[in-house]
Structure formats: structure tokens, C-alpha cells
Amino acid sequence: MHLSTRSTNHNVLNSNLVLDCEIAITSSATKKGGLSTGDVGAVYKYNNILFDVKVDTESKIATTLTFTELVPKTKTIASFKVPDFNSGKVEVQYFHCHATLQSAVAFSQSPTIDVSATVGTPMFVMGAEAGYETSSGKFTKYTAGISINKPESSASIILGDKGDSIRASYIHHLDQSKKTAAVGEIIRRFSLNDNTFTIGGSYAVDHLTMVKAKLNNQGKLGALLQHEIIPKSLVTLSSELDTKALDKTPKFGLALALKP
């Protein structure tokens, strides 16, 4: 259920300079609250190899190597940060027309292995993921789910939180142009013996503006207005109100995402 109401104050400025020989130089600056961060990077591509390196304001160097089609239908990604070599990670992805398989190994002080897989068709998909910590011999996560998709609706059931929660959601488009949709969601948390029911909807005012709203059984009412000011760049206004505590000040948020 893609309805969210976040209170944010986040501004991002990106600039990209593309050169010949498959080289790109990038820079970005981010301000969140009173904290400003930034980085400068370079991307070099040669045949099926992509080399990406970034240096941030804390003098940390992040390096990513991506190898495409070393083995047919696969992508291999190796990444690490300097001076934190324990952040090293290797990921292998396999893609098929009806299935995907991804595995990742993180070389930290407590090495972890993550595996995820999906199989299905455009109408029916099922998948699962699991994380295993080698030092403790315990699973850090395991999740499984199924999804059924039709032109006018979509439904899914997800078992998550290592089997402690189950989430069922359904979205139905009320018109052929998919401008209006109704959404329902139920979340059951077994350890807390708690159920959360949420209903909501969305409406496309035009091809640039979207309005969303949701209300759950705990009295939380949220609304969101999103507008595309220029291609790929969005401004979002959001708010959240606790209808069971009207004396509290509602939450408001403003987010701006700019893309070149």
C-alpha cells in the first residue's frame, strides 16, 4: 500500500557533467535540518564493466565495481568503503524471464549472507528472502509473499518479521484510466496480538498531480499531495492527524526531489 505521510525538510541539488569515453563526473549536495553533506564522484564504463567512485565530505571513499554478463543473464556487484574495509560486499544477480535470484555476502565483523528469489508471471508472483549471520548461526530475517495482479486490481499477502507478522493488501482501480483507486490493508502482529486496518484511496487530478489519503483503526488520518513541477522532479506536501487526540498539533511535511 503506497500511501505515506512523512514530515521532512529535505533539499537536494545534483549536477552531472557527461564527458566522452564513457566517463561521467557527478557532484551532489544535501541539506537536512541543520546538517549539510555532499560528495564528488566519477563513473567510468568500459564494455561490460562499470567503475563508480565517490568521495564525501567526511573523506570517505565509496567504490563500486559492476560486471554485467560475466555469466549469461547475470550481474556481479562488488562494493567497499575506505577506510572502513569491513563494509565490503559482493552481490550476484541472476535474471530470467520468469524468475530472479539474488545473493549477497557482506564482509563485516559478523559476515552475513542474504538470498532472495522470485518466480512467476505478470499475473502471479511469489517470492522469498532470508538473511543469515555466520558468526551466530542465526537467521536475521526471512520473508515470503505472493501477489496476484489483474488489469483492474492487485492483491498481495506477505509473511514478514521472521514469521511474526502477516500483511494482506488490495488495490482496485475504479476507472479504466486508473486515475482513481481504492486501497485496503490488514496487518496482524502475532507477538503483540494486534491488528491494524487501513483504508485509503488515490486520485490523479491530472497527469502531473496526485492526491492520496488513508485512515487506520487507530485514528491516524494522513493525506498527501504530489506535483511534478518539471519532468522527473516532484514536490510533495504531506500531513498526518491523530483524530483521537485533536488537541495535538498535526504533522506537516514538505519534500522536494530534483532530477536532471
Coordinates of N, CA and C in Angstrom, one line a residue, residues 146-150 153-157 169-171:
I146 N 3.2 -13.6 -1.8 CA 2.6 -13.9 -3.1 C 1.8 -12.7 -3.5
S147 N 1.7 -12.5 -4.8 CA 1.0 -11.3 -5.4 C 0.2 -11.8 -6.6
I148 N -1.0 -11.3 -6.7 CA -1.9 -11.6 -7.9 C -2.2 -10.2 -8.5
N149 N -2.0 -10.1 -9.8 CA -2.2 -8.8 -10.5 C -3.1 -9.0 -11.7
K150 N -4.1 -8.1 -11.7 CA -5.0 -8.1 -12.8 C -5.0 -6.6 -13.4
S153 N -6.9 -4.6 -10.8 CA -6.7 -4.8 -9.3 C -5.4 -5.5 -9.1
S154 N -5.0 -5.5 -7.8 CA -3.8 -6.2 -7.4 C -4.0 -6.6 -5.9
A155 N -3.6 -7.8 -5.5 CA -3.7 -8.3 -4.2 C -2.4 -9.0 -3.8
S156 N -2.0 -8.8 -2.5 CA -0.8 -9.5 -2.0 C -0.9 -9.9 -0.6
I157 N -0.2 -11.0 -0.2 CA -0.1 -11.4 1.1 C 1.4 -11.6 1.4
S169 N -3.0 -6.9 1.5 CA -3.4 -5.7 0.9 C -4.1 -5.9 -0.4
Y170 N -4.9 -4.9 -0.8 CA -5.7 -5.0 -2.0 C -5.9 -3.6 -2.6
I171 N -5.7 -3.4 -3.9 CA -5.9 -2.1 -4.5 C -6.8 -2.4 -5.7

